[in-house]
Tab-separated table of C-alpha atoms and ligand atoms in Angstrom:
chain	number	residue	atom	x	y	z
A	716	UNK	CA	81.641	92.410	90.555
A	717	UNK	CA	85.190	94.433	91.087
A	718	UNK	CA	85.262	97.319	93.676
A	719	UNK	CA	83.878	100.749	93.474
A	720	UNK	CA	86.774	102.120	92.563
A	721	UNK	CA	87.762	100.485	89.455
A	722	UNK	CA	84.395	100.871	87.937
A	723	UNK	CA	84.441	104.536	88.422
A	724	UNK	CA	88.107	105.040	86.901
A	725	UNK	CA	86.433	102.828	83.814
A	726	UNK	CA	83.379	104.943	83.909
A	727	UNK	CA	80.700	101.748	85.001
A	728	UNK	CA	77.592	102.793	87.416
A	729	UNK	CA	78.747	102.423	91.252
A	730	UNK	CA	76.305	102.095	94.111
A	731	UNK	CA	78.443	104.503	95.918
A	732	UNK	CA	80.872	107.136	95.125
A	733	UNK	CA	84.450	105.951	95.700
A	734	UNK	CA	87.184	107.698	97.523
A	735	UNK	CA	90.334	107.287	98.731
A	736	UNK	CA	92.847	110.464	99.958
A	737	UNK	CA	96.227	111.930	98.723
A	738	UNK	CA	98.683	110.569	101.660
A	739	UNK	CA	96.559	108.725	103.634
A	740	UNK	CA	99.452	107.070	104.906
A	741	UNK	CA	101.043	109.852	106.920
A	742	UNK	CA	102.404	111.785	109.533
A	743	UNK	CA	99.130	112.474	110.821
A	744	UNK	CA	98.214	109.357	111.852
A	745	UNK	CA	99.609	108.241	114.899
A	746	UNK	CA	100.276	104.623	113.845
A	747	UNK	CA	102.290	106.117	111.027
A	748	UNK	CA	104.174	107.711	113.391
A	749	UNK	CA	104.854	105.061	114.810
A	750	UNK	CA	106.937	102.710	112.116
A	751	UNK	CA	108.664	106.024	110.837
A	752	UNK	CA	110.571	106.368	115.010
A	753	UNK	CA	112.221	102.768	113.421
A	754	UNK	CA	113.242	103.959	110.160
A	755	UNK	CA	114.549	107.021	108.495
A	756	UNK	CA	111.970	108.198	105.429
A	757	UNK	CA	114.207	106.491	102.635
A	758	UNK	CA	114.411	103.189	105.097
A	759	UNK	CA	110.911	103.266	105.197
A	760	UNK	CA	109.715	103.062	101.250
A	761	UNK	CA	112.847	100.712	101.085
A	762	UNK	CA	111.838	97.980	103.851
A	763	UNK	CA	108.966	96.235	101.913
A	764	UNK	CA	107.388	94.490	105.074
A	765	UNK	CA	107.335	98.181	107.217
A	766	UNK	CA	106.245	99.873	104.053
A	767	UNK	CA	103.619	97.918	103.118
A	768	UNK	CA	102.656	97.877	106.936
A	769	UNK	CA	101.682	101.506	106.422
A	770	UNK	CA	100.457	101.320	102.793
A	771	UNK	CA	97.266	99.176	104.465
A	772	UNK	CA	97.336	100.842	107.840
A	773	UNK	CA	94.599	103.977	106.561
A	774	UNK	CA	92.480	101.238	105.265
A	775	UNK	CA	90.635	99.806	107.481
A	776	UNK	CA	91.105	103.019	110.058
A	777	UNK	CA	89.322	105.333	107.162
A	778	UNK	CA	87.194	102.956	105.658
A	779	UNK	CA	88.871	104.397	102.153
A	780	UNK	CA	88.435	102.117	98.440
A	781	UNK	CA	91.822	101.977	97.352
A	782	UNK	CA	95.032	101.716	98.893
A	783	UNK	CA	98.014	103.185	97.581
A	784	UNK	CA	101.525	101.911	97.811
A	785	UNK	CA	104.047	103.412	100.287
A	786	UNK	CA	106.320	105.334	98.510
A	787	UNK	CA	107.710	108.163	97.069
A	788	UNK	CA	108.164	109.779	93.603
A	789	UNK	CA	111.784	110.885	93.803
A	790	UNK	CA	113.057	107.240	94.391
A	791	UNK	CA	113.517	106.675	90.554
A	792	UNK	CA	116.159	109.598	91.154
A	793	UNK	CA	118.224	107.418	93.602
A	794	UNK	CA	119.363	105.040	90.607
A	795	UNK	CA	120.216	107.801	88.266
A	796	UNK	CA	122.959	109.138	91.184
A	797	UNK	CA	121.578	112.579	91.615
A	798	UNK	CA	121.871	112.303	95.476
A	799	UNK	CA	118.337	111.858	96.788
A	800	UNK	CA	117.819	112.166	100.296
A	801	UNK	CA	115.136	113.533	103.061
A	802	UNK	CA	116.073	115.885	105.543
A	803	UNK	CA	113.893	115.857	108.138
A	804	UNK	CA	111.735	118.989	107.802
A	805	UNK	CA	113.115	120.071	105.096
A	806	UNK	CA	111.543	118.003	102.138
A	807	UNK	CA	113.418	116.421	99.392
A	808	UNK	CA	117.134	117.384	98.222
A	809	UNK	CA	118.890	116.135	95.261
A	810	UNK	CA	122.797	116.454	96.116
A	811	UNK	CA	123.804	116.526	92.376
A	812	UNK	CA	121.154	118.542	90.519
A	813	UNK	CA	121.189	118.698	86.588
A	814	UNK	CA	122.501	121.958	86.180
A	815	UNK	CA	124.093	121.790	82.393
A	816	UNK	CA	123.385	120.112	79.355
A	817	UNK	CA	126.570	117.857	79.509
A	818	UNK	CA	124.676	116.196	82.515
A	819	UNK	CA	121.839	114.905	80.931
A	820	UNK	CA	123.807	112.909	78.378
A	821	UNK	CA	126.346	111.529	81.541
A	822	UNK	CA	123.040	110.072	83.252
A	823	UNK	CA	123.556	106.187	83.675
A	824	UNK	CA	121.237	103.654	82.321
A	825	UNK	CA	119.081	102.359	85.145
A	826	UNK	CA	118.443	98.885	85.778
A	827	UNK	CA	114.210	99.257	87.345
A	828	UNK	CA	113.918	95.659	88.211
A	829	UNK	CA	116.962	95.719	90.095
A	830	UNK	CA	117.236	98.915	91.291
A	831	UNK	CA	113.893	99.417	92.197
A	832	UNK	CA	112.844	95.852	93.067
A	833	UNK	CA	112.493	97.084	97.149
A	834	UNK	CA	108.979	98.542	95.552
A	835	UNK	CA	107.539	96.070	93.653
A	836	UNK	CA	108.320	93.233	96.605
A	837	UNK	CA	105.900	95.770	98.720
A	838	UNK	CA	103.455	95.642	95.733
A	839	UNK	CA	103.387	91.192	96.454
A	840	UNK	CA	103.126	91.725	100.247
A	841	UNK	CA	100.818	95.019	100.028
A	842	UNK	CA	98.448	92.254	97.521
A	843	UNK	CA	99.136	89.986	100.396
A	844	UNK	CA	97.459	91.438	103.218
A	845	UNK	CA	94.317	93.280	101.637
A	846	UNK	CA	93.395	89.858	100.339
A	847	UNK	CA	90.648	91.699	98.131
A	848	UNK	CA	89.539	94.220	100.401
A	849	UNK	CA	90.466	96.691	97.911
A	850	UNK	CA	92.295	97.605	94.934
A	851	UNK	CA	95.933	98.631	95.266
A	852	UNK	CA	97.102	101.650	93.289
A	853	UNK	CA	100.774	102.321	92.310
A	854	UNK	CA	102.222	105.285	90.923
A	855	UNK	CA	104.813	107.286	89.881
A	856	UNK	CA	105.846	110.978	89.055
A	857	UNK	CA	105.540	112.392	85.608
A	858	UNK	CA	108.650	113.444	83.599
A	859	UNK	CA	108.048	117.181	84.004
A	860	UNK	CA	107.852	116.798	87.992
A	861	UNK	CA	110.735	114.868	88.497
A	862	UNK	CA	112.584	116.760	85.985
A	863	UNK	CA	111.913	120.061	88.512
A	864	UNK	CA	113.303	118.312	91.570
A	865	UNK	CA	115.756	117.019	89.474
A	866	UNK	CA	117.102	120.745	88.009
A	867	UNK	CA	116.139	122.708	91.608
A	868	UNK	CA	117.365	120.065	93.368
A	869	UNK	CA	114.389	119.972	95.617
A	870	UNK	CA	111.305	122.240	96.120
A	871	UNK	CA	110.669	125.216	94.254
A	872	UNK	CA	108.681	128.074	94.410
A	873	UNK	CA	109.264	129.709	90.923
A	874	UNK	CA	110.272	126.604	89.135
A	875	UNK	CA	112.572	129.283	87.275
A	876	UNK	CA	115.468	126.861	86.785
A	877	UNK	CA	113.667	123.982	85.172
A	878	UNK	CA	111.415	127.029	83.394
A	879	UNK	CA	115.580	128.459	81.868
A	880	UNK	CA	116.991	124.258	81.379
A	881	UNK	CA	113.500	123.645	79.214
A	882	UNK	CA	113.853	127.466	77.127
A	883	UNK	CA	117.335	127.462	76.739
A	884	UNK	CA	118.628	124.141	76.080
A	885	UNK	CA	115.366	122.572	74.238
A	886	UNK	CA	117.349	118.937	72.876
A	887	UNK	CA	119.207	118.413	76.246
A	888	UNK	CA	115.143	118.808	77.860
A	889	UNK	CA	113.731	116.354	75.664
A	890	UNK	CA	116.539	114.234	75.957
A	891	UNK	CA	116.080	114.689	79.592
A	892	UNK	CA	112.286	113.781	79.479
A	893	UNK	CA	112.762	110.917	77.259
A	894	UNK	CA	115.386	109.059	80.008
A	895	UNK	CA	112.282	110.115	82.595
A	896	UNK	CA	109.681	108.330	80.116
A	897	UNK	CA	111.678	105.626	79.483
A	898	UNK	CA	112.488	104.840	83.529
A	899	UNK	CA	109.185	105.905	84.473
A	900	UNK	CA	107.421	103.108	82.291
A	901	UNK	CA	109.380	100.288	82.919
A	902	UNK	CA	108.692	101.458	86.735
A	903	UNK	CA	105.040	101.703	86.375
A	904	UNK	CA	104.701	98.331	84.306
A	905	UNK	CA	106.679	96.594	86.667
A	906	UNK	CA	104.115	97.786	89.532
A	907	UNK	CA	101.721	96.702	87.391
A	908	UNK	CA	103.266	93.347	87.077
A	909	UNK	CA	103.616	92.808	90.754
A	910	UNK	CA	100.114	93.422	91.409
A	911	UNK	CA	99.111	97.282	91.313
A	912	UNK	CA	95.615	97.367	89.812
A	913	UNK	CA	95.521	101.247	89.068
A	914	UNK	CA	98.652	103.717	88.702
A	915	UNK	CA	98.944	107.551	89.385
A	916	UNK	CA	100.888	109.248	87.819
A	917	UNK	CA	101.669	112.610	89.463
A	918	UNK	CA	102.452	115.919	87.630
A	919	UNK	CA	102.282	117.993	90.729
A	920	UNK	CA	103.869	120.637	89.965
A	921	UNK	CA	103.364	121.037	85.860
A	922	UNK	CA	100.400	124.151	86.839
A	923	UNK	CA	103.533	126.418	86.895
A	924	UNK	CA	103.779	126.142	82.944
A	925	UNK	CA	102.363	127.791	80.789
A	926	UNK	CA	99.819	126.015	78.514
A	927	UNK	CA	101.832	126.721	75.043
A	928	UNK	CA	105.072	125.169	77.242
A	929	UNK	CA	103.174	122.635	78.089
A	930	UNK	CA	102.183	121.554	74.577
A	931	UNK	CA	105.472	121.852	73.577
A	932	UNK	CA	107.703	120.500	76.446
A	933	UNK	CA	105.786	117.996	78.146
A	934	UNK	CA	102.602	116.665	76.584
A	935	UNK	CA	104.351	114.696	73.445
A	936	UNK	CA	106.388	112.944	76.417
A	937	UNK	CA	103.265	112.154	78.407
A	938	UNK	CA	101.687	110.854	75.096
A	939	UNK	CA	104.747	108.723	74.786
A	940	UNK	CA	104.450	107.668	78.824
A	941	UNK	CA	100.779	106.682	78.155
A	942	UNK	CA	101.507	104.751	75.224
A	943	UNK	CA	104.089	102.439	77.120
A	944	UNK	CA	101.753	101.749	80.008
A	945	UNK	CA	99.971	98.007	80.713
A	946	UNK	CA	96.375	98.278	78.479
A	947	UNK	CA	93.416	96.874	80.734
A	948	UNK	CA	94.796	98.853	84.115
A	949	UNK	CA	93.358	102.426	84.818
A	950	UNK	CA	95.739	105.402	84.831
A	951	UNK	CA	94.532	108.705	87.033
A	952	UNK	CA	96.795	111.663	85.282
A	953	UNK	CA	96.748	114.444	88.234
A	954	UNK	CA	98.346	117.397	88.440
A	955	UNK	CA	97.425	120.812	90.277
A	956	UNK	CA	96.872	124.578	89.623
A	957	UNK	CA	96.099	123.332	86.028
A	958	UNK	CA	93.007	125.237	85.111
A	959	UNK	CA	95.006	126.333	82.160
A	960	UNK	CA	96.099	122.734	80.877
A	961	UNK	CA	93.204	121.177	81.436
A	962	UNK	CA	92.194	120.080	77.747
A	963	UNK	CA	95.889	119.533	77.086
A	964	UNK	CA	96.216	116.704	79.968
A	965	UNK	CA	93.407	115.262	78.644
A	966	UNK	CA	94.939	115.048	75.309
A	967	UNK	CA	98.514	113.551	77.141
A	968	UNK	CA	96.373	110.573	78.115
A	969	UNK	CA	94.873	108.945	81.475
A	970	UNK	CA	91.475	107.419	82.353
A	971	UNK	CA	90.653	109.497	85.449
A	972	UNK	CA	91.827	113.766	85.427
A	973	UNK	CA	92.895	115.178	88.654
A	974	UNK	CA	91.583	118.256	89.650
A	975	UNK	CA	92.527	119.988	92.438
A	976	UNK	CA	89.656	122.495	94.588
A	977	UNK	CA	90.865	125.635	92.524
A	978	UNK	CA	88.181	124.722	89.887
A	979	UNK	CA	85.006	123.503	90.703
A	980	UNK	CA	85.003	119.853	89.879
A	981	UNK	CA	81.511	120.201	87.594
A	982	UNK	CA	83.564	122.803	85.322
A	983	UNK	CA	86.854	120.997	85.044
A	984	UNK	CA	85.084	117.736	83.897
A	985	UNK	CA	83.239	119.426	81.167
A	986	UNK	CA	85.843	120.770	79.824
A	987	UNK	CA	88.405	117.579	80.141
A	988	UNK	CA	84.880	115.748	78.426
A	989	UNK	CA	82.539	113.540	79.994
A	990	UNK	CA	84.242	110.540	77.865
A	991	UNK	CA	87.198	110.732	80.919
A	992	UNK	CA	86.237	109.828	84.478
A	993	UNK	CA	87.513	112.669	87.331
A	994	UNK	CA	89.151	112.361	90.390
A	995	UNK	CA	89.170	115.590	93.704
A	996	UNK	CA	88.456	117.596	94.261
A	997	UNK	CA	88.117	118.862	98.225
A	998	UNK	CA	90.564	121.389	99.020
A	999	UNK	CA	92.911	119.556	102.033
A	1000	UNK	CA	91.984	122.258	104.474
A	1001	UNK	CA	88.369	121.580	104.944
A	1002	UNK	CA	89.419	118.939	106.974
A	1003	UNK	CA	90.726	121.224	109.744
A	1004	UNK	CA	86.883	122.115	109.781
A	1005	UNK	CA	84.014	120.830	112.245
A	1006	UNK	CA	81.719	118.054	111.022
A	1007	UNK	CA	78.890	119.884	109.643
A	1008	UNK	CA	81.263	121.938	107.503
A	1009	UNK	CA	82.912	118.853	106.095
A	1010	UNK	CA	79.632	117.071	104.939
A	1011	UNK	CA	77.932	120.462	103.773
A	1012	UNK	CA	81.541	120.017	101.426
A	1013	UNK	CA	80.891	116.698	100.222
A	1014	UNK	CA	77.536	117.492	99.892
A	1015	UNK	CA	78.434	120.094	97.545
A	1016	UNK	CA	81.030	118.243	95.643
A	1017	UNK	CA	78.427	115.549	95.631
A	1018	UNK	CA	75.928	118.000	93.888
A	1019	UNK	CA	78.698	119.376	91.437
A	1020	UNK	CA	79.237	115.384	89.586
A	1021	UNK	CA	75.758	114.750	89.442
A	1022	UNK	CA	76.649	111.384	90.583
A	1023	UNK	CA	77.825	110.627	86.630
A	1024	UNK	CA	79.532	107.313	86.851
A	1025	UNK	CA	83.593	108.422	86.538
A	1026	UNK	CA	83.682	110.068	90.057
A	1027	UNK	CA	86.306	109.056	92.148
A	1028	UNK	CA	85.888	111.664	95.563
A	1029	UNK	CA	89.660	112.701	97.212
A	1030	UNK	CA	91.312	115.836	97.905
A	1031	UNK	CA	92.625	118.422	95.588
A	1032	UNK	CA	96.330	117.227	96.739
A	1033	UNK	CA	97.651	115.385	99.655
A	1034	UNK	CA	96.558	115.124	103.523
A	1035	UNK	CA	98.770	118.224	105.493
A	1036	UNK	CA	100.923	117.349	108.177
A	1037	UNK	CA	98.081	118.039	112.115
A	1038	UNK	CA	95.607	116.974	110.072
A	1039	UNK	CA	92.784	115.307	112.831
A	1040	UNK	CA	91.964	111.673	111.876
A	1041	UNK	CA	88.263	112.371	113.058
A	1042	UNK	CA	88.164	114.822	110.344
A	1043	UNK	CA	89.245	112.883	107.315
A	1044	UNK	CA	87.073	109.621	109.021
A	1045	UNK	CA	84.224	112.415	108.782
A	1046	UNK	CA	84.552	113.128	104.884
A	1047	UNK	CA	85.359	109.509	104.158
A	1048	UNK	CA	81.397	108.103	106.034
A	1049	UNK	CA	80.444	111.104	104.091
A	1050	UNK	CA	81.094	110.579	100.650
A	1051	UNK	CA	79.519	106.898	101.436
A	1052	UNK	CA	76.689	107.875	103.307
A	1053	UNK	CA	75.412	110.782	101.413
A	1054	UNK	CA	76.231	109.373	97.868
A	1055	UNK	CA	74.232	105.845	98.555
A	1056	UNK	CA	71.304	107.708	99.898
A	1057	UNK	CA	70.365	109.804	96.935
A	1058	UNK	CA	70.349	113.029	99.240
A	1059	UNK	CA	72.547	115.414	96.686
B	1578	CP3	O1	99.802	107.973	101.224
B	1578	CP3	C1	100.275	108.297	100.168
B	1578	CP3	O2	99.980	108.962	99.642
B	1578	CP3	C2	101.088	107.428	99.830
B	1578	CP3	C3	103.390	107.595	99.503
B	1578	CP3	C4	103.144	108.503	98.705
B	1578	CP3	C5	104.491	109.691	100.094
B	1578	CP3	N1	105.046	110.671	98.834
B	1578	CP3	C6	104.955	109.588	101.189
B	1578	CP3	C7	105.428	110.588	101.151
B	1578	CP3	C8	103.014	109.736	98.164
B	1578	CP3	C9	101.998	108.829	96.804
B	1578	CP3	C10	104.044	110.542	97.845
B	1578	CP3	C11	103.811	110.952	96.203
B	1578	CP3	C12	104.854	112.541	96.101
B	1578	CP3	N2	106.228	112.803	97.049
B	1578	CP3	C13	104.604	113.330	95.473
B	1578	CP3	C14	103.631	114.039	94.828
B	1578	CP3	C15	102.017	114.375	95.362
B	1578	CP3	C16	101.912	115.472	95.892
B	1578	CP3	O3	102.218	115.850	97.025
B	1578	CP3	O4	102.060	116.142	95.000
B	1578	CP3	C17	105.816	114.619	95.567
B	1578	CP3	C18	106.002	115.435	95.041
B	1578	CP3	C19	106.586	113.733	96.381
B	1578	CP3	C20	107.651	114.489	96.862
B	1578	CP3	C21	108.114	114.632	98.243
B	1578	CP3	N3	107.971	113.263	99.294
B	1578	CP3	C22	107.886	115.822	99.229
B	1578	CP3	C23	108.129	117.184	98.277
B	1578	CP3	C24	108.336	115.186	100.379
B	1578	CP3	C25	108.168	116.268	101.254
B	1578	CP3	C26	107.229	117.083	101.861
B	1578	CP3	C27	106.561	116.183	102.972
B	1578	CP3	O5	105.226	116.133	103.436
B	1578	CP3	O6	107.043	115.715	104.042
B	1578	CP3	C28	108.533	114.120	100.926
B	1578	CP3	C29	108.188	112.711	101.830
B	1578	CP3	C30	106.602	111.998	102.286
B	1578	CP3	N4	106.739	111.225	101.394
B	1578	CP3	C31	106.269	111.520	103.361
B	1578	CP3	C32	105.439	111.130	103.046
B	1578	CP3	C33	104.347	110.178	103.919
B	1578	CP3	C34	106.834	112.351	104.552
B	1578	CP3	C35	108.163	112.009	105.171
B	1578	CP3	C36	108.137	111.608	106.678
B	1578	CP3	O7	107.108	110.631	107.119
B	1578	CP3	O8	109.001	112.081	106.952
């Protein structure tokens, strides 16, 4: 029988609700920090041996049902010559952001097999190290979220630069999205060919858009992206703050749609449609709470999902730095115990 995680992605029955956590490899884990001391973040992403090591670290420590490749959604922006760097404590920066429509036409064509070969090498190493214990999820940023970094030059509160660009220069925006779709499709296909058994597309910041702007400026490009992905590999379509976009995101594509905690799982799933799976949706902040509170939140989540096939338990966004490891372990154990015993 294939893994509970892959079965849930296909909406097949599972003996328990599978769970993994976004950012399960990261700074809250002492063994990650120990490896990270020897490399800058970009060096770590590019060193396939070390990246494979930190991918596997949380599997035994937490008992999760899937591994997620250690990499970053912004890596494909580096061969686009935007000057990617990760400054300590500041998050990512692009030295040469896209501010004028002419810059889109000048973007270089990327040979993904060459420029991102180190990621494919990591995928192969992780598969060998996991030896079938749990499946490996590959991932990429969605074109909107990538474009937001490319235009803002980093993170943003308002996404005003990105919104102005798509409203003022709709043709250059479409051109930029098409280029990002090309790179992302090749990148995700390459990961699947190297051995990734599921794929997640992170549209982390798309919830900042009004629903009609999503439909006109993003949805057609997402449809193209989904149409270029390999068949037979489940795809998770993730965003945050997407309560106004769920129907459109489901329309764009994905076997499983990610939900954050700003909507109840039950309501989100109803709006997406029960012909899709859902992933989520606990608030990462609950991991700081006492264990009985964490267990109660898990119980309520499972009750909301009603053990319908197609629920992948997760947070609604990534584990925060400083999260107690024991709280994370408590969450994973609670999902397994409470979904097996039928006590919900
Ligand atoms: O465990 C995993 O989830 C796999 C690895 C992973 C990382 N980034 C490692 C990382 C994944 C899946 C990502 C995706 C990613 N990266 C997203 C989408 C998910 C989300 O959070 O919405 C985004 C928006 C990025 C961009 C990014 N990378 C930011 C904004 C930051 C800085 C903020 C922060 O948390 O520090 C990063 C750096 C980053 N990516 C770290 C890790 C473990 C921390 C870097 C460090 O070790 O110093």
